[in-house]
Short mmCIF file of C-alpha atoms in Angstrom, two decimals:
data_model
loop_
_atom_site.label_atom_id
_atom_site.label_comp_id
_atom_site.label_asym_id
_atom_site.label_seq_id
_atom_site.Cartn_x
_atom_site.Cartn_y
_atom_site.Cartn_z
CA MET A 1 2.93 26.44 -24.01
CA ALA A 2 4.12 29.53 -22.34
CA PRO A 3 5.13 29.40 -18.62
CA GLY A 4 2.33 31.69 -17.60
CA ALA A 5 -0.21 29.28 -18.97
CA ARG A 6 1.12 26.31 -16.88
CA SER A 7 0.85 28.08 -13.43
CA GLY A 8 -2.61 29.65 -13.82
CA ARG A 9 -3.65 33.21 -14.04
CA ALA A 10 -1.62 35.77 -12.02
CA ALA A 11 -3.32 37.77 -9.02
CA PRO A 12 -4.04 41.37 -9.66
CA PRO A 13 -1.87 43.96 -7.72
CA GLY A 14 -4.85 45.55 -5.83
CA ALA A 15 -5.91 42.29 -4.19
CA ARG A 16 -2.41 41.61 -2.75
CA SER A 17 -2.25 45.05 -1.07
CA SER A 18 -5.68 44.59 0.63
CA PHE A 19 -4.59 41.24 2.22
CA LEU A 20 -1.44 42.73 3.82
CA SER A 21 -3.41 45.62 5.35
CA SER A 22 -5.98 43.28 6.98
CA TYR A 23 -3.22 41.09 8.46
CA THR A 24 -1.52 44.12 10.11
CA VAL A 25 -4.77 45.31 11.74
CA PHE A 26 -5.45 41.82 13.13
CA VAL A 27 -2.01 41.55 14.74
CA SER A 28 -2.25 45.05 16.31
CA ALA A 29 -5.67 44.29 17.81
CA LEU A 30 -4.40 41.01 19.25
CA VAL A 31 -1.43 42.75 20.92
CA ALA A 32 -3.70 45.43 22.38
CA LEU A 33 -6.03 42.81 23.84
CA LEU A 34 -3.13 40.96 25.44
CA PHE A 35 -1.83 44.22 26.99
CA LEU A 36 -5.26 45.10 28.40
CA ALA A 37 -5.64 41.61 29.86
CA ALA A 38 -2.24 41.83 31.58
CA LEU A 39 -3.01 45.31 32.93
CA PHE A 40 -6.35 44.14 34.35
CA ALA A 41 -4.72 41.18 36.07
CA PHE A 42 -2.03 43.45 37.61
CA ILE A 43 -4.57 45.98 38.92
CA THR A 44 -6.75 43.23 40.39
CA SER A 45 -3.83 41.66 42.26
CA ASN A 46 -2.72 45.05 43.72
CA SER A 47 -6.22 45.77 44.91
CA GLY A 48 -6.31 42.42 46.72
CA ASP A 49 -2.98 43.13 48.46
CA VAL A 50 -4.17 46.52 49.67
CA ASN A 51 -7.39 45.04 51.06
CA GLY A 52 -5.46 42.31 52.85
CA ALA A 53 -3.06 44.83 54.36
CA GLU A 54 -5.98 46.92 55.61
CA GLU A 55 -7.63 43.91 57.19
CA ARG A 56 -4.38 42.90 58.92
CA SER A 57 -3.75 46.42 60.21
CA LEU A 58 -7.23 46.59 61.70
CA SER A 59 -6.78 43.30 63.50
CA GLU A 60 -3.49 44.37 65.22
CA PRO A 61 -3.34 46.02 68.70
CA GLY A 62 -3.27 49.81 68.60
CA ALA A 63 -4.91 49.92 65.18
CA LEU A 64 -6.55 53.24 66.06
CA LEU A 65 -3.12 54.81 65.98
CA ARG A 66 -2.69 53.81 62.30
CA PRO A 67 -4.71 55.47 59.51
CA ASN A 68 -6.72 52.69 57.73
CA TYR A 69 -8.59 54.96 55.41
CA PHE A 70 -6.38 54.71 52.33
CA SER A 71 -7.70 55.29 48.80
CA ARG A 72 -7.70 52.05 46.89
CA VAL A 73 -5.68 51.96 43.70
CA THR A 74 -8.28 51.06 41.12
CA SER A 75 -8.96 52.28 37.65
CA THR A 76 -11.75 54.54 38.99
CA ALA A 77 -9.44 55.99 41.67
CA LEU A 78 -7.31 57.52 39.00
CA GLN A 79 -9.88 60.28 38.80
CA SER A 80 -9.88 63.08 41.45
CA ASP A 81 -12.29 62.57 44.45
CA PRO A 82 -12.30 65.67 46.74
CA PHE A 83 -14.81 64.09 49.18
CA ARG A 84 -12.60 61.06 49.79
CA THR A 85 -9.50 63.27 50.05
CA ARG A 86 -11.12 65.28 52.84
CA LEU A 87 -12.03 62.11 54.73
CA ASP A 88 -8.50 60.81 54.36
CA LEU A 89 -7.08 64.11 55.69
CA ILE A 90 -9.40 64.01 58.72
CA TYR A 91 -8.34 60.47 59.55
CA ARG A 92 -4.63 61.16 59.18
CA GLN A 93 -4.70 64.28 61.37
CA ALA A 94 -6.75 62.57 64.08
CA ALA A 95 -4.51 59.47 64.12
CA ASP A 96 -1.32 61.54 64.25
CA HIS A 97 -2.57 63.56 67.22
CA VAL A 98 -3.70 60.42 69.03
CA ALA A 99 -0.13 59.14 68.80
CA LEU A 100 1.27 62.51 69.98
CA VAL A 101 -1.10 62.79 72.95
CA ASN A 102 -0.42 59.17 73.91
CA ALA A 103 3.31 59.91 73.95
CA TYR A 104 2.85 62.85 76.32
CA ALA A 105 0.54 60.76 78.50
CA THR A 106 3.38 58.23 78.82
CA PHE A 107 5.74 61.02 79.92
CA ALA A 108 3.14 62.16 82.47
CA ARG A 109 2.95 58.65 83.95
CA ARG A 110 6.73 58.50 84.33
CA ALA A 111 7.13 61.97 85.81
CA LYS A 112 3.95 61.79 87.96
CA ILE A 113 3.26 65.43 87.15
CA ASP A 114 0.57 67.31 89.12
CA ALA A 115 -0.65 64.15 90.83
CA GLY A 116 -2.18 62.77 87.62
CA ARG A 117 -4.24 65.83 86.64
CA VAL A 118 -2.49 66.31 83.31
CA LEU A 119 -2.50 62.57 82.72
CA ARG A 120 -6.28 62.44 83.05
CA THR A 121 -6.64 65.36 80.63
CA PHE A 122 -4.50 63.57 78.05
CA GLU A 123 -6.43 60.34 78.46
CA ASP A 124 -9.77 62.16 77.98
CA LEU A 125 -8.45 63.82 74.84
CA VAL A 126 -7.27 60.49 73.43
CA GLY A 127 -10.74 59.06 74.07
CA CYS A 128 -12.39 61.93 72.16
CA LEU A 129 -10.06 61.58 69.18
CA SER A 130 -10.52 57.81 69.14
CA SER A 131 -14.32 58.18 69.11
CA LEU A 132 -13.99 60.63 66.22
CA LEU A 133 -11.92 58.09 64.30
CA ALA A 134 -14.55 55.44 64.90
CA ARG A 135 -17.22 57.62 63.27
CA ILE A 136 -15.35 57.87 59.96
CA PRO A 137 -16.88 55.33 57.50
CA PRO A 138 -14.65 52.87 55.64
CA ALA A 139 -13.48 53.66 52.14
CA ASP A 140 -15.97 51.36 50.40
CA ASN A 141 -18.84 53.10 52.24
CA ALA A 142 -17.76 56.73 51.89
CA ALA A 143 -21.06 57.61 50.20
CA ALA A 144 -22.84 57.07 53.53
CA LEU A 145 -21.44 60.39 54.74
CA ASP A 146 -22.92 63.51 53.15
CA ASP A 147 -21.24 66.86 52.79
CA GLU A 148 -22.92 68.37 55.86
CA ALA A 149 -21.81 65.50 58.12
CA LEU A 150 -18.30 65.79 56.72
CA ARG A 151 -18.17 69.49 57.59
CA ALA A 152 -19.33 68.67 61.13
CA LEU A 153 -16.53 66.12 61.43
CA GLU A 154 -14.01 68.66 60.16
CA LYS A 155 -15.22 71.27 62.67
CA GLU A 156 -15.08 68.83 65.59
CA LEU A 157 -11.63 67.68 64.52
CA LYS A 158 -10.43 71.28 64.30
CA ASP A 159 -11.61 71.95 67.87
CA ARG A 160 -10.03 68.77 69.21
CA LEU A 161 -6.74 69.42 67.46
CA LYS A 162 -6.66 72.98 68.75
CA LEU A 163 -7.15 71.70 72.30
CA ALA A 164 -4.46 69.03 71.83
CA ARG A 165 -1.92 71.51 70.47
CA GLN A 166 -2.67 73.98 73.26
CA LEU A 167 -2.29 71.30 75.94
CA VAL A 168 0.97 70.03 74.44
CA ALA A 169 2.35 73.56 74.21
CA GLU A 170 1.47 74.29 77.85
CA THR A 171 2.96 71.10 79.24
CA LYS A 172 5.95 70.61 76.96
CA GLU A 173 8.27 72.82 79.01
CA SER A 174 7.01 71.33 82.27
CA PHE A 175 7.49 67.82 80.91
CA ASP A 176 11.04 68.56 79.83
CA THR A 177 11.88 70.02 83.26
CA GLN A 178 10.16 67.28 85.23
CA ILE A 179 11.79 64.53 83.18
CA LYS A 180 15.21 66.08 83.72
CA ILE A 181 14.49 66.39 87.45
CA GLN A 182 13.38 62.76 87.59
CA LYS A 183 16.51 61.64 85.75
CA LEU A 184 18.66 63.64 88.16
CA ARG A 185 16.83 62.10 91.11
CA ASP A 186 17.37 58.63 89.69
CA THR A 187 21.06 59.40 89.18
CA VAL A 188 21.45 60.80 92.70
CA PHE A 189 19.67 57.77 94.15
CA ALA A 190 21.89 55.35 92.22
CA ILE A 191 25.04 57.19 93.31
CA GLY A 192 23.78 57.25 96.89
CA GLU A 193 23.29 53.49 96.81
CA GLN A 194 26.81 53.04 95.47
CA MET A 195 28.18 55.29 98.21
CA ASN A 196 26.31 53.34 100.89
CA ARG A 197 27.70 50.06 99.59
CA ALA A 198 31.21 51.51 99.43
CA LYS A 199 30.86 52.90 102.96
CA LYS A 200 29.75 49.54 104.32
CA LEU A 201 32.66 47.81 102.62
CA GLY A 202 35.02 50.48 103.97
CA ASP A 203 33.68 50.08 107.50
CA LEU A 204 34.08 46.32 107.25
CA ALA A 205 37.66 46.69 106.02
CA SER A 206 38.41 49.16 108.84
CA ARG A 207 37.02 46.79 111.47
CA ILE A 208 39.09 43.94 110.07
CA ALA A 209 42.20 46.13 110.08
CA ALA A 210 41.53 47.40 113.61
CA GLY A 211 40.93 43.91 114.95
CA SER A 212 44.03 42.38 113.41
CA THR A 213 47.61 42.62 114.64
CA PRO A 214 49.97 44.41 112.24
CA LYS A 215 53.00 42.43 111.17
CA SER A 216 55.34 44.95 112.78
CA LEU A 217 53.63 44.68 116.19
CA HIS A 218 53.65 40.90 116.02
CA CYS A 219 57.34 40.96 115.10
CA LEU A 220 58.08 43.32 118.00
CA ALA A 221 56.29 41.10 120.54
CA MET A 222 58.12 38.02 119.29
CA ARG A 223 61.53 39.67 119.42
CA LEU A 224 60.93 41.01 122.92
CA MET A 225 59.82 37.58 124.07
CA GLU A 226 62.87 36.02 122.42
CA GLU A 227 65.04 38.48 124.33
CA ARG A 228 63.30 37.55 127.59
CA VAL A 229 63.85 33.83 127.00
CA ALA A 230 67.47 34.27 125.88
CA HIS A 231 68.48 36.38 128.92
CA PRO A 232 66.24 35.43 131.85
CA GLU A 233 68.70 36.69 134.45
CA ALA A 234 68.71 40.20 132.98
CA TYR A 235 64.94 40.51 133.34
CA ALA A 236 64.39 38.67 136.59
CA GLU A 237 62.04 40.50 138.91
CA GLU A 238 63.85 42.51 141.53
CA LYS A 239 63.43 41.40 145.10
CA GLY A 240 60.61 43.26 146.80
CA ALA A 241 59.47 44.98 143.59
CA THR A 242 55.93 43.65 143.85
CA ASN A 243 55.62 44.85 147.43
CA HIS A 244 57.10 48.29 146.93
CA PRO A 245 55.24 50.77 149.18
CA ASP A 246 54.65 53.19 146.30
CA LEU A 247 52.39 50.65 144.58
CA ALA A 248 49.78 50.95 147.33
CA ASN A 249 50.45 54.49 148.54
CA PRO A 250 47.11 56.37 148.36
CA ASP A 251 48.94 59.71 148.41
CA LEU A 252 50.34 59.06 144.91
CA TYR A 253 48.59 59.28 141.56
CA HIS A 254 47.72 55.78 140.34
CA TYR A 255 46.86 54.88 136.76
CA ALA A 256 45.38 51.58 135.52
CA ILE A 257 46.13 50.63 131.90
CA PHE A 258 44.87 47.36 130.35
CA SER A 259 46.58 46.49 127.06
CA ASP A 260 48.26 43.81 124.97
CA ASN A 261 49.99 46.44 122.78
CA VAL A 262 53.38 47.26 124.28
CA VAL A 263 54.04 50.25 121.99
CA ALA A 264 50.64 51.81 122.71
CA ALA A 265 51.09 51.31 126.46
CA SER A 266 54.54 52.89 126.34
CA VAL A 267 53.12 55.94 124.54
CA VAL A 268 50.50 56.41 127.28
CA VAL A 269 53.16 56.20 129.99
CA ASN A 270 55.66 58.43 128.16
CA SER A 271 53.11 61.13 127.34
CA ALA A 272 51.73 61.15 130.90
CA VAL A 273 55.19 61.41 132.45
CA ARG A 274 56.31 64.18 130.09
CA SER A 275 53.15 66.16 130.85
CA ALA A 276 53.31 65.66 134.63
CA ALA A 277 54.38 68.47 136.92
CA GLU A 278 55.75 65.95 139.44
CA PRO A 279 56.54 62.69 137.59
CA SER A 280 57.82 60.95 140.73
CA LYS A 281 54.30 60.96 142.20
CA HIS A 282 52.80 58.98 139.32
CA VAL A 283 52.44 55.19 139.44
CA PHE A 284 51.36 53.20 136.38
CA HIS A 285 49.78 49.76 136.82
CA LEU A 286 50.04 47.96 133.46
CA VAL A 287 47.97 44.80 133.11
CA THR A 288 48.38 42.51 130.11
CA ASP A 289 47.73 38.87 129.21
CA LYS A 290 50.15 36.01 129.72
CA MET A 291 51.18 35.95 126.07
CA HIS A 292 52.49 39.53 126.11
CA LEU A 293 53.74 39.66 129.70
CA ALA A 294 57.37 38.93 128.74
CA ALA A 295 57.32 41.59 126.00
CA PHE A 296 56.10 44.22 128.49
CA GLN A 297 58.75 43.23 131.02
CA VAL A 298 61.59 43.54 128.49
CA TRP A 299 60.38 46.83 127.05
CA PHE A 300 59.95 48.67 130.35
CA ARG A 301 63.13 47.20 131.80
CA ARG A 302 65.02 48.60 128.82
CA ARG A 303 62.98 51.81 128.62
CA PRO A 304 61.84 52.75 132.15
CA PRO A 305 59.88 56.00 132.57
CA THR A 306 61.85 59.13 133.35
CA GLY A 307 61.49 61.49 136.29
CA GLY A 308 61.14 58.83 138.96
CA ALA A 309 57.75 57.55 137.84
CA ARG A 310 57.08 53.91 138.70
CA VAL A 311 55.65 51.15 136.50
CA GLU A 312 54.11 47.90 137.72
CA ILE A 313 53.51 45.13 135.17
CA ARG A 314 50.96 42.48 136.07
CA SER A 315 49.31 39.55 134.34
CA ASP A 316 45.54 39.24 134.09
CA ASP A 317 45.41 35.91 135.98
CA PHE A 318 44.05 37.36 139.22
CA PRO A 319 42.89 34.77 141.78
CA PHE A 320 39.39 36.24 142.01
CA LEU A 321 38.82 35.83 138.25
CA ASN A 322 37.13 32.45 138.05
CA ALA A 323 33.97 31.12 136.47
CA SER A 324 32.11 30.90 139.76
CA TYR A 325 32.61 34.61 140.49
CA SER A 326 32.93 36.40 137.15
CA PRO A 327 30.25 36.07 134.44
CA ALA A 328 32.79 37.31 131.89
CA VAL A 329 35.06 34.34 132.61
CA ARG A 330 32.12 31.93 132.53
CA MET A 331 30.93 33.31 129.17
CA GLY A 332 34.42 33.21 127.68
CA LEU A 333 34.64 36.98 127.16
CA PRO A 334 38.05 38.70 126.83
CA VAL A 335 39.21 39.12 130.42
CA LEU A 336 41.44 42.09 129.60
CA ASP A 337 38.42 44.08 128.40
CA HIS A 338 36.38 43.37 131.55
CA LEU A 339 39.04 43.91 134.20
CA LYS A 340 37.93 47.54 134.48
CA PHE A 341 34.93 46.30 136.49
CA TYR A 342 37.18 44.75 139.17
CA LEU A 343 39.32 47.74 140.21
CA PRO A 344 38.51 47.51 143.97
CA GLU A 345 39.61 43.86 143.99
CA MET A 346 42.79 44.69 142.06
CA PHE A 347 43.71 47.66 144.28
CA PRO A 348 42.28 46.93 147.73
CA ARG A 349 44.40 49.58 149.48
CA LEU A 350 43.78 52.45 147.07
CA ASN A 351 41.09 55.10 147.31
CA LYS A 352 41.19 56.46 143.75
CA VAL A 353 42.40 55.18 140.39
CA LEU A 354 42.55 56.90 137.03
CA LEU A 355 41.69 54.51 134.19
CA LEU A 356 43.40 55.26 130.86
CA GLU A 357 42.78 53.41 127.59
CA ASP A 358 45.84 52.34 125.59
CA ASP A 359 44.87 54.49 122.58
CA VAL A 360 45.12 57.87 124.35
CA VAL A 361 47.85 60.50 124.44
CA VAL A 362 48.27 62.73 127.50
CA GLN A 363 49.00 66.39 126.73
CA ARG A 364 48.53 68.04 130.15
CA ASP A 365 49.22 67.26 133.79
CA LEU A 366 46.43 65.01 135.09
CA SER A 367 47.05 65.42 138.81
CA GLY A 368 44.10 67.81 139.01
CA LEU A 369 41.71 64.91 138.38
CA TRP A 370 42.55 63.43 141.78
CA TRP A 371 41.29 66.60 143.42
CA ALA A 372 38.07 66.76 141.39
CA ASP A 373 34.95 66.69 143.57
CA LEU A 374 32.81 63.73 142.45
CA ASP A 375 29.98 64.60 144.89
CA GLY A 376 30.11 61.12 146.41
CA LYS A 377 29.70 59.42 143.05
CA VAL A 378 31.78 56.55 141.74
CA ASN A 379 32.79 57.56 138.23
CA GLY A 380 34.08 60.85 136.86
CA ALA A 381 33.88 60.94 133.05
CA VAL A 382 33.31 63.29 130.14
CA GLU A 383 29.82 63.07 128.68
CA LYS A 384 29.52 62.86 124.89
CA CYS A 385 25.83 63.50 124.24
CA PHE A 386 24.62 66.40 122.12
CA GLY A 387 21.05 66.81 120.92
CA SER A 388 19.56 63.36 120.42
CA PHE A 389 22.94 61.71 119.81
CA GLN A 390 25.04 59.58 122.18
CA ARG A 391 22.12 58.82 124.47
CA TYR A 392 21.48 55.59 126.34
CA SER A 393 19.01 54.57 123.62
CA ARG A 394 21.89 54.17 121.18
CA TYR A 395 23.65 51.51 123.24
CA LEU A 396 20.87 49.65 125.05
CA ASN A 397 17.76 47.71 124.07
CA PHE A 398 14.90 49.61 125.70
CA SER A 399 12.35 47.02 124.65
CA HIS A 400 13.79 44.76 127.36
CA PRO A 401 11.92 45.18 130.68
CA ALA A 402 15.14 45.18 132.72
CA VAL A 403 16.28 48.28 130.81
CA LYS A 404 12.96 49.98 130.11
CA ASP A 405 11.75 50.00 133.72
CA LYS A 406 14.91 51.37 135.37
CA PHE A 407 16.70 53.61 132.88
CA SER A 408 15.92 56.64 130.75
CA PRO A 409 16.62 56.40 127.02
CA ARG A 410 17.42 60.13 127.08
CA ALA A 411 20.17 59.75 129.69
CA CYS A 412 23.49 61.15 128.51
CA ALA A 413 26.19 58.61 127.67
CA TRP A 414 29.85 58.96 128.57
CA VAL A 415 32.90 57.18 127.19
CA TYR A 416 35.80 55.17 128.52
CA GLY A 417 39.29 56.53 127.98
CA VAL A 418 39.78 58.90 130.92
CA ASN A 419 37.82 57.85 134.02
CA VAL A 420 38.39 58.77 137.66
CA PHE A 421 37.03 56.06 139.96
CA ASP A 422 36.41 56.62 143.66
CA LEU A 423 37.04 53.08 144.91
CA ASP A 424 35.56 53.77 148.34
CA ALA A 425 32.28 54.87 146.76
CA TRP A 426 32.51 51.87 144.42
CA ARG A 427 32.67 49.48 147.35
CA ARG A 428 29.86 51.30 149.12
CA GLU A 429 27.54 51.14 146.10
CA LYS A 430 28.54 47.52 145.32
CA CYS A 431 29.11 48.34 141.66
CA THR A 432 30.86 45.06 140.87
CA GLU A 433 27.77 43.14 142.01
CA GLN A 434 25.63 45.40 139.80
CA TYR A 435 27.91 44.63 136.86
CA HIS A 436 27.55 40.90 137.52
CA HIS A 437 23.75 41.27 137.60
CA PHE A 438 23.53 43.00 134.23
CA GLN A 439 26.17 40.77 132.63
CA ASN A 440 24.15 37.70 133.64
CA LEU A 441 20.98 39.25 132.19
CA ASN A 442 22.78 39.86 128.91
CA GLU A 443 24.03 36.29 128.55
CA ASP A 444 21.73 35.89 125.52
CA GLY A 445 22.72 39.31 124.12
CA THR A 446 19.28 40.91 124.48
CA LEU A 447 20.25 43.95 126.59
CA TRP A 448 23.11 45.21 124.43
CA LYS A 449 25.27 44.09 121.55
CA PRO A 450 27.78 41.46 122.71
CA GLY A 451 31.46 42.27 122.41
CA THR A 452 31.30 45.79 123.88
CA THR A 453 31.83 46.90 127.48
CA LEU A 454 30.49 50.47 127.40
CA PRO A 455 26.80 49.43 127.74
CA ALA A 456 27.67 47.41 130.84
CA GLY A 457 29.41 50.48 132.27
CA LEU A 458 26.44 52.73 131.44
CA LEU A 459 24.12 50.41 133.37
CA THR A 460 26.51 49.80 136.27
CA PHE A 461 27.32 53.47 136.87
CA TYR A 462 23.88 54.90 136.04
CA SER A 463 23.25 57.91 138.32
CA LEU A 464 26.74 57.29 139.79
CA THR A 465 28.72 59.31 137.22
CA LYS A 466 29.87 62.90 137.70
CA PRO A 467 30.41 64.79 134.41
CA LEU A 468 33.90 66.23 133.95
CA ASP A 469 34.87 69.27 131.94
CA LYS A 470 35.08 68.34 128.26
CA SER A 471 38.63 69.67 127.94
CA TRP A 472 39.88 66.73 129.99
CA HIS A 473 39.05 64.24 127.26
CA VAL A 474 38.66 64.89 123.50
CA THR A 475 37.59 61.83 121.52
CA GLY A 476 37.18 60.86 117.88
CA LEU A 477 40.74 60.97 116.54
CA GLY A 478 40.28 57.42 115.26
CA TYR A 479 37.27 58.18 113.07
CA ASN A 480 36.49 61.92 112.86
CA PRO A 481 38.67 63.97 110.48
CA SER A 482 36.92 67.26 111.36
CA ILE A 483 38.02 67.88 114.95
CA GLY A 484 39.10 71.48 115.41
CA GLN A 485 42.74 72.15 116.15
CA ASP A 486 41.78 74.44 119.03
CA LEU A 487 39.96 71.57 120.75
CA ILE A 488 42.97 69.31 120.31
CA ASP A 489 45.39 71.92 121.62
CA ALA A 490 43.26 72.58 124.71
CA ALA A 491 42.66 68.90 125.52
CA ALA A 492 44.36 67.25 128.47
CA VAL A 493 43.96 63.86 126.77
CA VAL A 494 43.24 63.07 123.11
CA HIS A 495 41.65 59.72 122.38
CA PHE A 496 42.13 57.72 119.17
CA ASN A 497 38.91 55.78 119.67
CA GLY A 498 37.60 54.25 116.48
CA ASN A 499 39.06 51.90 113.89
CA MET A 500 41.84 54.18 112.61
CA LYS A 501 44.35 53.60 115.37
CA PRO A 502 47.60 55.59 115.13
CA TRP A 503 49.76 52.45 114.89
CA LEU A 504 47.84 51.20 111.83
CA ASP A 505 48.40 52.08 108.19
CA ILE A 506 44.82 53.40 107.99
CA ALA A 507 45.47 56.07 110.66
CA MET A 508 44.55 59.65 109.77
CA ASN A 509 47.71 61.56 108.97
CA GLN A 510 46.53 64.87 110.45
CA TYR A 511 46.46 63.30 113.94
CA LYS A 512 49.12 60.61 113.76
CA HIS A 513 51.99 62.91 114.76
CA LEU A 514 50.34 63.47 118.16
CA TRP A 515 51.00 59.80 118.89
CA THR A 516 54.26 59.07 117.05
CA LYS A 517 56.19 61.83 118.83
CA HIS A 518 55.92 59.82 122.06
CA VAL A 519 57.17 56.55 120.52
CA ASP A 520 60.71 55.64 121.53
CA ALA A 521 62.12 55.39 118.01
CA ASP A 522 65.59 54.57 119.35
CA MET A 523 64.39 51.22 120.66
CA GLU A 524 66.43 48.70 118.67
CA PHE A 525 63.61 46.17 118.42
CA LEU A 526 61.40 48.71 116.67
CA GLN A 527 64.06 49.18 114.02
CA LEU A 528 64.43 45.43 113.54
CA CYS A 529 60.70 45.08 112.86
CA ASN A 530 60.42 47.97 110.36
CA PHE A 531 57.90 49.77 112.53
CA GLY A 532 56.67 52.64 110.36
CA LEU A 533 56.46 55.98 112.14
#
């Protein structure tokens, strides 16, 4: 049997071609269905994400500032929708201008422009735009708004945006200027605070420097004392020196100087003698503490004043200075600072005494002060008040009844440094007793600041002070760098009152030469102690 007979009858060619065509169509349709299913799943998931994002944005603070009217990405959104596009444009413009107006309102709050008028205008405009945003329907309910209502929204938005742009344009330049001014004010204020802090620190450092003893001065005092101890016979007090008739002669010119600085005291004596017309008529009574007494004795024995002037050196341990008599001693105050209130007891046979501080330099003959007419008053001094400054109110506590009831806060203050005291008038007016009275009242420090003696002098010699011509005494060389050279040249005495003393490193260089030219630079002990001049 032939092979064809064993396997059956063969398929015709037309039937085989029809089967292959049907199989191809089936596979293509299956692939298309799978693609459409995947596309539908992708679109559905994206739509869910967009809805979730919208819900989250609406729940956050400040949602009105974010446009939440976004067209959803669906298969129907692929077609053009002019109505929805117009709504979306309205929302975006309104939200953008709300953010802009809010930003300018913030600037207005910071700059405080026009007392809040512009700020209120901005806040009203934000409220109008926010209400307009609230009237726009959500995307899934856009059909609720017809074309006429949409045109009304567009017209209202146009008016609001025009007002917002006009307001921003009008205030933009003012905002820029005001913000710059405010920044400059803040900068100036910050720099001013820094300057105040630096000034306070500088004042503190100056007070510390003024109250301390420089190493060179300490060295000088120690070397002079060493010299006194090593050679006692060379510096023994001459017989009858303490009872010399010139020391109590009222016809001579007597000066009282209280100091523990031997160099400063020597400058006062040297400058006064060099400026005197008749040096032999001038007597200087130097009073120091026990610690520096030997140093003073050695210095003025080695460097006595020229021209026949006489110097008396005394310690501050006067018999009348005891706790039962002197409030200063009882309170433990520095005796050397308060001795100026006991001049009649110190010089019982004198009629007048000229008190000089140890930080002054004499530039003119002072004998004329002894002939000044004090009109029966006790103290002759230069007044320092001008305008409302340097009045009694600066130094005294006028809330205290003892001060308020008896003294005027507008009374003109004077300064120590150059003072002519009529000791006869002092005794008559009992000024020392007055000083004791006020010092006892101030034991708790309620009348004036403790540690200063000028307030006690202002109270003691109130209505008992005769003003002197200002050329006798020019002050401020220890703190004021702006004193005119003509005032200095015309002054009889220049005073280095303040913290910048001429023997300190912090002294002002423009004035220091007035003091250093009277220092005896040839003194060997100065050279041994590296005293800078």
